[in-house]
């Protein structure tokens, strides 16, 4: 199945829940959220931030609340799809049109919008990888303190790219020549792959 490029197309592709998805869509569209398609599914944003999403599966359909963990869940409608893994996301799951309580859905969506306005969010954890500085580079730092300072001012990602670039050379002479080549880039605060990233 090709990826949906519009909400209409998404609903068409999930025709077994077309009426149900249309009802949920109209509830969400009665708010100020902006409708878009992300990950080939209907997604609703506030100032570019994901608030809710619509989803249909074989036996159920529902609404995803991207920061659903902050919702009060007065009606006990929310589930964590992956207990222990999912931190912020919560799902409101339905199996038939009769399960939809329109006023409850609207109140949850409005609460999610308010939470987004207040900046309530759990950001994905970034794994903190330590930077392994090759011995040859450490030796250069001892001779050139300016290079050391400039290197420490780089983001950890850029530091890692340089370290991996040096370490990947098998011969010591190649590692030394690589350090000489990258020294001016480090001093200018440029990352090893910056020229490719800006393409």
mmCIF file with all atom_site columns, C-alpha atoms in Angstrom:
data_model
loop_
_atom_site.group_PDB
_atom_site.id
_atom_site.type_symbol
_atom_site.label_atom_id
_atom_site.label_alt_id
_atom_site.label_comp_id
_atom_site.label_asym_id
_atom_site.label_entity_id
_atom_site.label_seq_id
_atom_site.pdbx_PDB_ins_code
_atom_site.Cartn_x
_atom_site.Cartn_y
_atom_site.Cartn_z
_atom_site.occupancy
_atom_site.B_iso_or_equiv
_atom_site.pdbx_formal_charge
_atom_site.auth_seq_id
_atom_site.auth_comp_id
_atom_site.auth_asym_id
_atom_site.auth_atom_id
_atom_site.pdbx_PDB_model_num
ATOM 1   C CA . UNK A 1 1   ? 0.000   0.000  0.000  1.00 0.00 ? 1   UNK A CA 1
ATOM 2   C CA . UNK A 1 2   ? 1.423   3.358  -0.971 1.00 0.00 ? 2   UNK A CA 1
ATOM 3   C CA . UNK A 1 3   ? 1.889   5.984  1.708  1.00 0.00 ? 3   UNK A CA 1
ATOM 4   C CA . UNK A 1 4   ? -0.998  8.394  2.147  1.00 0.00 ? 4   UNK A CA 1
ATOM 5   C CA . UNK A 1 5   ? -0.218  11.938 1.023  1.00 0.00 ? 5   UNK A CA 1
ATOM 6   C CA . UNK A 1 6   ? -3.431  13.438 2.400  1.00 0.00 ? 6   UNK A CA 1
ATOM 7   C CA . UNK A 1 7   ? -5.863  12.774 5.242  1.00 0.00 ? 7   UNK A CA 1
ATOM 8   C CA . UNK A 1 8   ? -8.587  11.926 2.698  1.00 0.00 ? 8   UNK A CA 1
ATOM 9   C CA . UNK A 1 9   ? -6.302  9.323  1.145  1.00 0.00 ? 9   UNK A CA 1
ATOM 10  C CA . UNK A 1 10  ? -5.482  7.890  4.582  1.00 0.00 ? 10  UNK A CA 1
ATOM 11  C CA . UNK A 1 11  ? -9.192  7.503  5.392  1.00 0.00 ? 11  UNK A CA 1
ATOM 12  C CA . UNK A 1 12  ? -9.783  5.936  1.953  1.00 0.00 ? 12  UNK A CA 1
ATOM 13  C CA . UNK A 1 13  ? -6.998  3.410  2.625  1.00 0.00 ? 13  UNK A CA 1
ATOM 14  C CA . UNK A 1 14  ? -8.643  2.525  5.950  1.00 0.00 ? 14  UNK A CA 1
ATOM 15  C CA . UNK A 1 15  ? -12.171 2.342  4.529  1.00 0.00 ? 15  UNK A CA 1
ATOM 16  C CA . UNK A 1 16  ? -13.232 -0.241 7.158  1.00 0.00 ? 16  UNK A CA 1
ATOM 17  C CA . UNK A 1 17  ? -13.137 2.645  9.676  1.00 0.00 ? 17  UNK A CA 1
ATOM 18  C CA . UNK A 1 18  ? -13.835 5.531  7.277  1.00 0.00 ? 18  UNK A CA 1
ATOM 19  C CA . UNK A 1 19  ? -16.919 6.824  9.120  1.00 0.00 ? 19  UNK A CA 1
ATOM 20  C CA . UNK A 1 20  ? -15.238 6.526  12.536 1.00 0.00 ? 20  UNK A CA 1
ATOM 21  C CA . UNK A 1 21  ? -12.059 8.308  11.384 1.00 0.00 ? 21  UNK A CA 1
ATOM 22  C CA . UNK A 1 22  ? -14.143 11.054 9.778  1.00 0.00 ? 22  UNK A CA 1
ATOM 23  C CA . UNK A 1 23  ? -15.957 11.655 13.092 1.00 0.00 ? 23  UNK A CA 1
ATOM 24  C CA . UNK A 1 24  ? -12.680 11.860 15.047 1.00 0.00 ? 24  UNK A CA 1
ATOM 25  C CA . UNK A 1 25  ? -11.175 14.092 12.375 1.00 0.00 ? 25  UNK A CA 1
ATOM 26  C CA . UNK A 1 26  ? -14.099 16.533 12.562 1.00 0.00 ? 26  UNK A CA 1
ATOM 27  C CA . UNK A 1 27  ? -13.789 16.684 16.382 1.00 0.00 ? 27  UNK A CA 1
ATOM 28  C CA . UNK A 1 28  ? -10.064 17.499 16.131 1.00 0.00 ? 28  UNK A CA 1
ATOM 29  C CA . UNK A 1 29  ? -10.631 19.974 13.275 1.00 0.00 ? 29  UNK A CA 1
ATOM 30  C CA . UNK A 1 30  ? -13.133 21.880 15.434 1.00 0.00 ? 30  UNK A CA 1
ATOM 31  C CA . UNK A 1 31  ? -10.088 23.071 17.435 1.00 0.00 ? 31  UNK A CA 1
ATOM 32  C CA . UNK A 1 32  ? -7.261  25.328 16.285 1.00 0.00 ? 32  UNK A CA 1
ATOM 33  C CA . UNK A 1 33  ? -4.901  22.423 15.588 1.00 0.00 ? 33  UNK A CA 1
ATOM 34  C CA . UNK A 1 34  ? -3.345  22.336 12.149 1.00 0.00 ? 34  UNK A CA 1
ATOM 35  C CA . UNK A 1 35  ? -3.934  19.199 10.093 1.00 0.00 ? 35  UNK A CA 1
ATOM 36  C CA . UNK A 1 36  ? -0.980  17.615 8.345  1.00 0.00 ? 36  UNK A CA 1
ATOM 37  C CA . UNK A 1 37  ? 0.386   14.213 7.308  1.00 0.00 ? 37  UNK A CA 1
ATOM 38  C CA . UNK A 1 38  ? 3.466   12.866 9.106  1.00 0.00 ? 38  UNK A CA 1
ATOM 39  C CA . UNK A 1 39  ? 4.762   9.303  8.968  1.00 0.00 ? 39  UNK A CA 1
ATOM 40  C CA . UNK A 1 40  ? 1.963   8.865  6.366  1.00 0.00 ? 40  UNK A CA 1
ATOM 41  C CA . UNK A 1 41  ? -0.742  9.314  9.045  1.00 0.00 ? 41  UNK A CA 1
ATOM 42  C CA . UNK A 1 42  ? -2.955  12.295 9.988  1.00 0.00 ? 42  UNK A CA 1
ATOM 43  C CA . UNK A 1 43  ? -1.135  14.423 12.565 1.00 0.00 ? 43  UNK A CA 1
ATOM 44  C CA . UNK A 1 44  ? -2.370  17.597 14.243 1.00 0.00 ? 44  UNK A CA 1
ATOM 45  C CA . UNK A 1 45  ? 0.023   20.292 15.400 1.00 0.00 ? 45  UNK A CA 1
ATOM 46  C CA . UNK A 1 46  ? 0.108   23.518 17.390 1.00 0.00 ? 46  UNK A CA 1
ATOM 47  C CA . UNK A 1 47  ? 2.863   25.944 16.349 1.00 0.00 ? 47  UNK A CA 1
ATOM 48  C CA . UNK A 1 48  ? 4.649   23.083 14.621 1.00 0.00 ? 48  UNK A CA 1
ATOM 49  C CA . UNK A 1 49  ? 4.554   20.794 17.668 1.00 0.00 ? 49  UNK A CA 1
ATOM 50  C CA . UNK A 1 50  ? 2.799   17.421 17.375 1.00 0.00 ? 50  UNK A CA 1
ATOM 51  C CA . UNK A 1 51  ? -0.257  17.266 19.649 1.00 0.00 ? 51  UNK A CA 1
ATOM 52  C CA . UNK A 1 52  ? -2.475  14.425 18.389 1.00 0.00 ? 52  UNK A CA 1
ATOM 53  C CA . UNK A 1 53  ? -2.525  11.880 15.589 1.00 0.00 ? 53  UNK A CA 1
ATOM 54  C CA . UNK A 1 54  ? -5.194  9.648  14.030 1.00 0.00 ? 54  UNK A CA 1
ATOM 55  C CA . UNK A 1 55  ? -4.584  5.980  13.434 1.00 0.00 ? 55  UNK A CA 1
ATOM 56  C CA . UNK A 1 56  ? -6.468  2.965  12.093 1.00 0.00 ? 56  UNK A CA 1
ATOM 57  C CA . UNK A 1 57  ? -5.473  -0.671 12.358 1.00 0.00 ? 57  UNK A CA 1
ATOM 58  C CA . UNK A 1 58  ? -7.094  -3.973 11.443 1.00 0.00 ? 58  UNK A CA 1
ATOM 59  C CA . UNK A 1 59  ? -9.339  -4.277 14.518 1.00 0.00 ? 59  UNK A CA 1
ATOM 60  C CA . UNK A 1 60  ? -9.243  -0.848 16.126 1.00 0.00 ? 60  UNK A CA 1
ATOM 61  C CA . UNK A 1 61  ? -8.746  2.845  15.465 1.00 0.00 ? 61  UNK A CA 1
ATOM 62  C CA . UNK A 1 62  ? -7.879  5.739  17.693 1.00 0.00 ? 62  UNK A CA 1
ATOM 63  C CA . UNK A 1 63  ? -6.145  8.948  18.607 1.00 0.00 ? 63  UNK A CA 1
ATOM 64  C CA . UNK A 1 64  ? -2.531  9.288  19.668 1.00 0.00 ? 64  UNK A CA 1
ATOM 65  C CA . UNK A 1 65  ? -1.701  11.989 22.197 1.00 0.00 ? 65  UNK A CA 1
ATOM 66  C CA . UNK A 1 66  ? 1.978   12.787 21.766 1.00 0.00 ? 66  UNK A CA 1
ATOM 67  C CA . UNK A 1 67  ? 2.255   14.120 25.337 1.00 0.00 ? 67  UNK A CA 1
ATOM 68  C CA . UNK A 1 68  ? -0.670  12.093 26.675 1.00 0.00 ? 68  UNK A CA 1
ATOM 69  C CA . UNK A 1 69  ? 1.159   11.283 29.900 1.00 0.00 ? 69  UNK A CA 1
ATOM 70  C CA . UNK A 1 70  ? 0.161   14.781 31.124 1.00 0.00 ? 70  UNK A CA 1
ATOM 71  C CA . UNK A 1 71  ? -3.576  14.320 30.500 1.00 0.00 ? 71  UNK A CA 1
ATOM 72  C CA . UNK A 1 72  ? -5.772  13.887 33.590 1.00 0.00 ? 72  UNK A CA 1
ATOM 73  C CA . UNK A 1 73  ? -7.629  10.961 31.916 1.00 0.00 ? 73  UNK A CA 1
ATOM 74  C CA . UNK A 1 74  ? -10.860 11.516 33.883 1.00 0.00 ? 74  UNK A CA 1
ATOM 75  C CA . UNK A 1 75  ? -12.696 8.865  31.853 1.00 0.00 ? 75  UNK A CA 1
ATOM 76  C CA . UNK A 1 76  ? -9.867  6.286  31.950 1.00 0.00 ? 76  UNK A CA 1
ATOM 77  C CA . UNK A 1 77  ? -9.719  6.200  28.152 1.00 0.00 ? 77  UNK A CA 1
ATOM 78  C CA . UNK A 1 78  ? -5.957  6.251  27.665 1.00 0.00 ? 78  UNK A CA 1
ATOM 79  C CA . UNK A 1 79  ? -3.565  3.349  27.311 1.00 0.00 ? 79  UNK A CA 1
ATOM 80  C CA . UNK A 1 80  ? 0.179   3.111  27.035 1.00 0.00 ? 80  UNK A CA 1
ATOM 81  C CA . UNK A 1 81  ? 0.742   1.009  23.901 1.00 0.00 ? 81  UNK A CA 1
ATOM 82  C CA . UNK A 1 82  ? 4.205   -0.087 25.035 1.00 0.00 ? 82  UNK A CA 1
ATOM 83  C CA . UNK A 1 83  ? 4.295   -0.224 28.820 1.00 0.00 ? 83  UNK A CA 1
ATOM 84  C CA . UNK A 1 84  ? 7.797   0.404  30.123 1.00 0.00 ? 84  UNK A CA 1
ATOM 85  C CA . UNK A 1 85  ? 9.025   1.761  26.782 1.00 0.00 ? 85  UNK A CA 1
ATOM 86  C CA . UNK A 1 86  ? 6.708   4.624  25.879 1.00 0.00 ? 86  UNK A CA 1
ATOM 87  C CA . UNK A 1 87  ? 7.124   7.595  28.181 1.00 0.00 ? 87  UNK A CA 1
ATOM 88  C CA . UNK A 1 88  ? 4.970   10.418 26.788 1.00 0.00 ? 88  UNK A CA 1
ATOM 89  C CA . UNK A 1 89  ? 2.689   8.905  24.151 1.00 0.00 ? 89  UNK A CA 1
ATOM 90  C CA . UNK A 1 90  ? -0.792  7.695  25.085 1.00 0.00 ? 90  UNK A CA 1
ATOM 91  C CA . UNK A 1 91  ? -3.481  6.148  22.910 1.00 0.00 ? 91  UNK A CA 1
ATOM 92  C CA . UNK A 1 92  ? -7.258  6.426  22.979 1.00 0.00 ? 92  UNK A CA 1
ATOM 93  C CA . UNK A 1 93  ? -8.391  3.179  21.334 1.00 0.00 ? 93  UNK A CA 1
ATOM 94  C CA . UNK A 1 94  ? -11.825 2.340  19.893 1.00 0.00 ? 94  UNK A CA 1
ATOM 95  C CA . UNK A 1 95  ? -13.260 -0.769 18.281 1.00 0.00 ? 95  UNK A CA 1
ATOM 96  C CA . UNK A 1 96  ? -16.535 0.612  16.937 1.00 0.00 ? 96  UNK A CA 1
ATOM 97  C CA . UNK A 1 97  ? -18.359 3.850  16.241 1.00 0.00 ? 97  UNK A CA 1
ATOM 98  C CA . UNK A 1 98  ? -20.425 3.313  19.410 1.00 0.00 ? 98  UNK A CA 1
ATOM 99  C CA . UNK A 1 99  ? -17.272 3.627  21.543 1.00 0.00 ? 99  UNK A CA 1
ATOM 100 C CA . UNK A 1 100 ? -16.782 7.274  20.550 1.00 0.00 ? 100 UNK A CA 1
ATOM 101 C CA . UNK A 1 101 ? -17.856 9.713  23.259 1.00 0.00 ? 101 UNK A CA 1
ATOM 102 C CA . UNK A 1 102 ? -17.572 12.950 21.255 1.00 0.00 ? 102 UNK A CA 1
ATOM 103 C CA . UNK A 1 103 ? -17.585 15.346 24.208 1.00 0.00 ? 103 UNK A CA 1
ATOM 104 C CA . UNK A 1 104 ? -14.955 13.286 26.062 1.00 0.00 ? 104 UNK A CA 1
ATOM 105 C CA . UNK A 1 105 ? -12.731 13.145 22.969 1.00 0.00 ? 105 UNK A CA 1
ATOM 106 C CA . UNK A 1 106 ? -13.038 16.905 22.492 1.00 0.00 ? 106 UNK A CA 1
ATOM 107 C CA . UNK A 1 107 ? -12.224 17.617 26.164 1.00 0.00 ? 107 UNK A CA 1
ATOM 108 C CA . UNK A 1 108 ? -9.061  15.447 25.951 1.00 0.00 ? 108 UNK A CA 1
ATOM 109 C CA . UNK A 1 109 ? -7.958  17.161 22.723 1.00 0.00 ? 109 UNK A CA 1
ATOM 110 C CA . UNK A 1 110 ? -8.534  20.610 24.273 1.00 0.00 ? 110 UNK A CA 1
ATOM 111 C CA . UNK A 1 111 ? -6.564  19.598 27.362 1.00 0.00 ? 111 UNK A CA 1
ATOM 112 C CA . UNK A 1 112 ? -3.725  18.332 25.139 1.00 0.00 ? 112 UNK A CA 1
ATOM 113 C CA . UNK A 1 113 ? -3.683  21.708 23.324 1.00 0.00 ? 113 UNK A CA 1
ATOM 114 C CA . UNK A 1 114 ? -3.542  23.570 26.639 1.00 0.00 ? 114 UNK A CA 1
ATOM 115 C CA . UNK A 1 115 ? -0.699  21.340 27.868 1.00 0.00 ? 115 UNK A CA 1
ATOM 116 C CA . UNK A 1 116 ? 1.217   22.029 24.654 1.00 0.00 ? 116 UNK A CA 1
ATOM 117 C CA . UNK A 1 117 ? 0.721   25.772 25.197 1.00 0.00 ? 117 UNK A CA 1
ATOM 118 C CA . UNK A 1 118 ? 2.118   25.394 28.711 1.00 0.00 ? 118 UNK A CA 1
ATOM 119 C CA . UNK A 1 119 ? 5.137   23.585 27.254 1.00 0.00 ? 119 UNK A CA 1
ATOM 120 C CA . UNK A 1 120 ? 4.448   20.306 29.071 1.00 0.00 ? 120 UNK A CA 1
ATOM 121 C CA . UNK A 1 121 ? 6.527   17.708 27.274 1.00 0.00 ? 121 UNK A CA 1
ATOM 122 C CA . UNK A 1 122 ? 8.855   14.804 27.818 1.00 0.00 ? 122 UNK A CA 1
ATOM 123 C CA . UNK A 1 123 ? 11.687  15.125 25.365 1.00 0.00 ? 123 UNK A CA 1
ATOM 124 C CA . UNK A 1 124 ? 13.187  11.930 23.948 1.00 0.00 ? 124 UNK A CA 1
ATOM 125 C CA . UNK A 1 125 ? 16.263  10.959 25.918 1.00 0.00 ? 125 UNK A CA 1
ATOM 126 C CA . UNK A 1 126 ? 19.477  11.330 24.017 1.00 0.00 ? 126 UNK A CA 1
ATOM 127 C CA . UNK A 1 127 ? 21.903  8.617  24.756 1.00 0.00 ? 127 UNK A CA 1
ATOM 128 C CA . UNK A 1 128 ? 24.990  10.269 26.131 1.00 0.00 ? 128 UNK A CA 1
ATOM 129 C CA . UNK A 1 129 ? 27.864  8.695  24.289 1.00 0.00 ? 129 UNK A CA 1
ATOM 130 C CA . UNK A 1 130 ? 31.250  9.518  25.658 1.00 0.00 ? 130 UNK A CA 1
ATOM 131 C CA . UNK A 1 131 ? 33.956  10.729 23.305 1.00 0.00 ? 131 UNK A CA 1
ATOM 132 C CA . UNK A 1 132 ? 37.053  8.511  23.027 1.00 0.00 ? 132 UNK A CA 1
ATOM 133 C CA . UNK A 1 133 ? 39.953  10.780 22.154 1.00 0.00 ? 133 UNK A CA 1
ATOM 134 C CA . UNK A 1 134 ? 42.716  8.924  20.250 1.00 0.00 ? 134 UNK A CA 1
ATOM 135 C CA . UNK A 1 135 ? 46.164  9.076  21.937 1.00 0.00 ? 135 UNK A CA 1
ATOM 136 C CA . UNK A 1 136 ? 47.660  10.846 18.889 1.00 0.00 ? 136 UNK A CA 1
ATOM 137 C CA . UNK A 1 137 ? 45.136  13.682 19.237 1.00 0.00 ? 137 UNK A CA 1
ATOM 138 C CA . UNK A 1 138 ? 45.781  13.914 22.987 1.00 0.00 ? 138 UNK A CA 1
ATOM 139 C CA . UNK A 1 139 ? 49.496  14.303 22.196 1.00 0.00 ? 139 UNK A CA 1
ATOM 140 C CA . UNK A 1 140 ? 48.677  17.160 19.773 1.00 0.00 ? 140 UNK A CA 1
ATOM 141 C CA . UNK A 1 141 ? 46.581  18.854 22.460 1.00 0.00 ? 141 UNK A CA 1
ATOM 142 C CA . UNK A 1 142 ? 49.611  18.921 24.793 1.00 0.00 ? 142 UNK A CA 1
ATOM 143 C CA . UNK A 1 143 ? 51.620  20.818 22.164 1.00 0.00 ? 143 UNK A CA 1
ATOM 144 C CA . UNK A 1 144 ? 48.733  23.010 20.999 1.00 0.00 ? 144 UNK A CA 1
ATOM 145 C CA . UNK A 1 145 ? 46.458  24.225 23.802 1.00 0.00 ? 145 UNK A CA 1
ATOM 146 C CA . UNK A 1 146 ? 44.497  26.419 21.360 1.00 0.00 ? 146 UNK A CA 1
ATOM 147 C CA . UNK A 1 147 ? 43.531  23.285 19.423 1.00 0.00 ? 147 UNK A CA 1
ATOM 148 C CA . UNK A 1 148 ? 42.444  21.602 22.681 1.00 0.00 ? 148 UNK A CA 1
ATOM 149 C CA . UNK A 1 149 ? 40.230  24.578 23.603 1.00 0.00 ? 149 UNK A CA 1
ATOM 150 C CA . UNK A 1 150 ? 38.688  24.715 20.108 1.00 0.00 ? 150 UNK A CA 1
ATOM 151 C CA . UNK A 1 151 ? 38.044  20.948 20.176 1.00 0.00 ? 151 UNK A CA 1
ATOM 152 C CA . UNK A 1 152 ? 36.268  21.166 23.557 1.00 0.00 ? 152 UNK A CA 1
ATOM 153 C CA . UNK A 1 153 ? 34.066  23.966 22.182 1.00 0.00 ? 153 UNK A CA 1
ATOM 154 C CA . UNK A 1 154 ? 32.706  21.628 19.483 1.00 0.00 ? 154 UNK A CA 1
ATOM 155 C CA . UNK A 1 155 ? 29.483  19.671 20.021 1.00 0.00 ? 155 UNK A CA 1
ATOM 156 C CA . UNK A 1 156 ? 29.987  16.077 21.259 1.00 0.00 ? 156 UNK A CA 1
ATOM 157 C CA . UNK A 1 157 ? 28.757  14.851 17.865 1.00 0.00 ? 157 UNK A CA 1
ATOM 158 C CA . UNK A 1 158 ? 31.455  16.810 16.009 1.00 0.00 ? 158 UNK A CA 1
ATOM 159 C CA . UNK A 1 159 ? 34.086  15.688 18.514 1.00 0.00 ? 159 UNK A CA 1
ATOM 160 C CA . UNK A 1 160 ? 33.107  12.051 17.919 1.00 0.00 ? 160 UNK A CA 1
ATOM 161 C CA . UNK A 1 161 ? 33.251  12.474 14.117 1.00 0.00 ? 161 UNK A CA 1
ATOM 162 C CA . UNK A 1 162 ? 36.814  13.776 14.339 1.00 0.00 ? 162 UNK A CA 1
ATOM 163 C CA . UNK A 1 163 ? 37.917  11.075 16.786 1.00 0.00 ? 163 UNK A CA 1
ATOM 164 C CA . UNK A 1 164 ? 36.432  8.299  14.655 1.00 0.00 ? 164 UNK A CA 1
ATOM 165 C CA . UNK A 1 165 ? 38.056  9.795  11.532 1.00 0.00 ? 165 UNK A CA 1
ATOM 166 C CA . UNK A 1 166 ? 41.478  9.667  13.209 1.00 0.00 ? 166 UNK A CA 1
ATOM 167 C CA . UNK A 1 167 ? 41.016  6.259  14.856 1.00 0.00 ? 167 UNK A CA 1
ATOM 168 C CA . UNK A 1 168 ? 39.824  4.614  11.642 1.00 0.00 ? 168 UNK A CA 1
ATOM 169 C CA . UNK A 1 169 ? 43.271  5.093  10.051 1.00 0.00 ? 169 UNK A CA 1
ATOM 170 C CA . UNK A 1 170 ? 45.322  1.924  10.462 1.00 0.00 ? 170 UNK A CA 1
ATOM 171 C CA . UNK A 1 171 ? 48.781  3.499  10.158 1.00 0.00 ? 171 UNK A CA 1
ATOM 172 C CA . UNK A 1 172 ? 50.121  5.950  12.717 1.00 0.00 ? 172 UNK A CA 1
ATOM 173 C CA . UNK A 1 173 ? 51.475  8.169  9.925  1.00 0.00 ? 173 UNK A CA 1
ATOM 174 C CA . UNK A 1 174 ? 47.988  8.414  8.393  1.00 0.00 ? 174 UNK A CA 1
ATOM 175 C CA . UNK A 1 175 ? 46.507  9.310  11.774 1.00 0.00 ? 175 UNK A CA 1
ATOM 176 C CA . UNK A 1 176 ? 49.090  12.103 12.148 1.00 0.00 ? 176 UNK A CA 1
ATOM 177 C CA . UNK A 1 177 ? 48.432  13.461 8.651  1.00 0.00 ? 177 UNK A CA 1
ATOM 178 C CA . UNK A 1 178 ? 44.678  13.395 9.322  1.00 0.00 ? 178 UNK A CA 1
ATOM 179 C CA . UNK A 1 179 ? 45.170  15.416 12.508 1.00 0.00 ? 179 UNK A CA 1
ATOM 180 C CA . UNK A 1 180 ? 47.232  17.978 10.570 1.00 0.00 ? 180 UNK A CA 1
ATOM 181 C CA . UNK A 1 181 ? 44.516  18.247 7.914  1.00 0.00 ? 181 UNK A CA 1
ATOM 182 C CA . UNK A 1 182 ? 41.665  18.695 10.393 1.00 0.00 ? 182 UNK A CA 1
ATOM 183 C CA . UNK A 1 183 ? 43.487  21.103 12.746 1.00 0.00 ? 183 UNK A CA 1
ATOM 184 C CA . UNK A 1 184 ? 42.433  24.276 10.793 1.00 0.00 ? 184 UNK A CA 1
ATOM 185 C CA . UNK A 1 185 ? 38.832  22.994 10.650 1.00 0.00 ? 185 UNK A CA 1
ATOM 186 C CA . UNK A 1 186 ? 38.739  22.414 14.423 1.00 0.00 ? 186 UNK A CA 1
ATOM 187 C CA . UNK A 1 187 ? 40.247  25.847 15.068 1.00 0.00 ? 187 UNK A CA 1
ATOM 188 C CA . UNK A 1 188 ? 37.479  27.374 12.925 1.00 0.00 ? 188 UNK A CA 1
ATOM 189 C CA . UNK A 1 189 ? 34.768  25.433 14.773 1.00 0.00 ? 189 UNK A CA 1
ATOM 190 C CA . UNK A 1 190 ? 33.861  23.445 11.664 1.00 0.00 ? 190 UNK A CA 1
ATOM 191 C CA . UNK A 1 191 ? 32.648  19.850 11.928 1.00 0.00 ? 191 UNK A CA 1
ATOM 192 C CA . UNK A 1 192 ? 34.232  17.141 9.789  1.00 0.00 ? 192 UNK A CA 1
ATOM 193 C CA . UNK A 1 193 ? 31.038  16.575 7.766  1.00 0.00 ? 193 UNK A CA 1
ATOM 194 C CA . UNK A 1 194 ? 29.600  20.108 7.850  1.00 0.00 ? 194 UNK A CA 1
ATOM 195 C CA . UNK A 1 195 ? 30.202  20.683 4.139  1.00 0.00 ? 195 UNK A CA 1
ATOM 196 C CA . UNK A 1 196 ? 28.027  17.631 3.339  1.00 0.00 ? 196 UNK A CA 1
ATOM 197 C CA . UNK A 1 197 ? 25.322  18.576 5.830  1.00 0.00 ? 197 UNK A CA 1
ATOM 198 C CA . UNK A 1 198 ? 24.795  21.949 4.184  1.00 0.00 ? 198 UNK A CA 1
ATOM 199 C CA . UNK A 1 199 ? 24.336  20.481 0.707  1.00 0.00 ? 199 UNK A CA 1
#
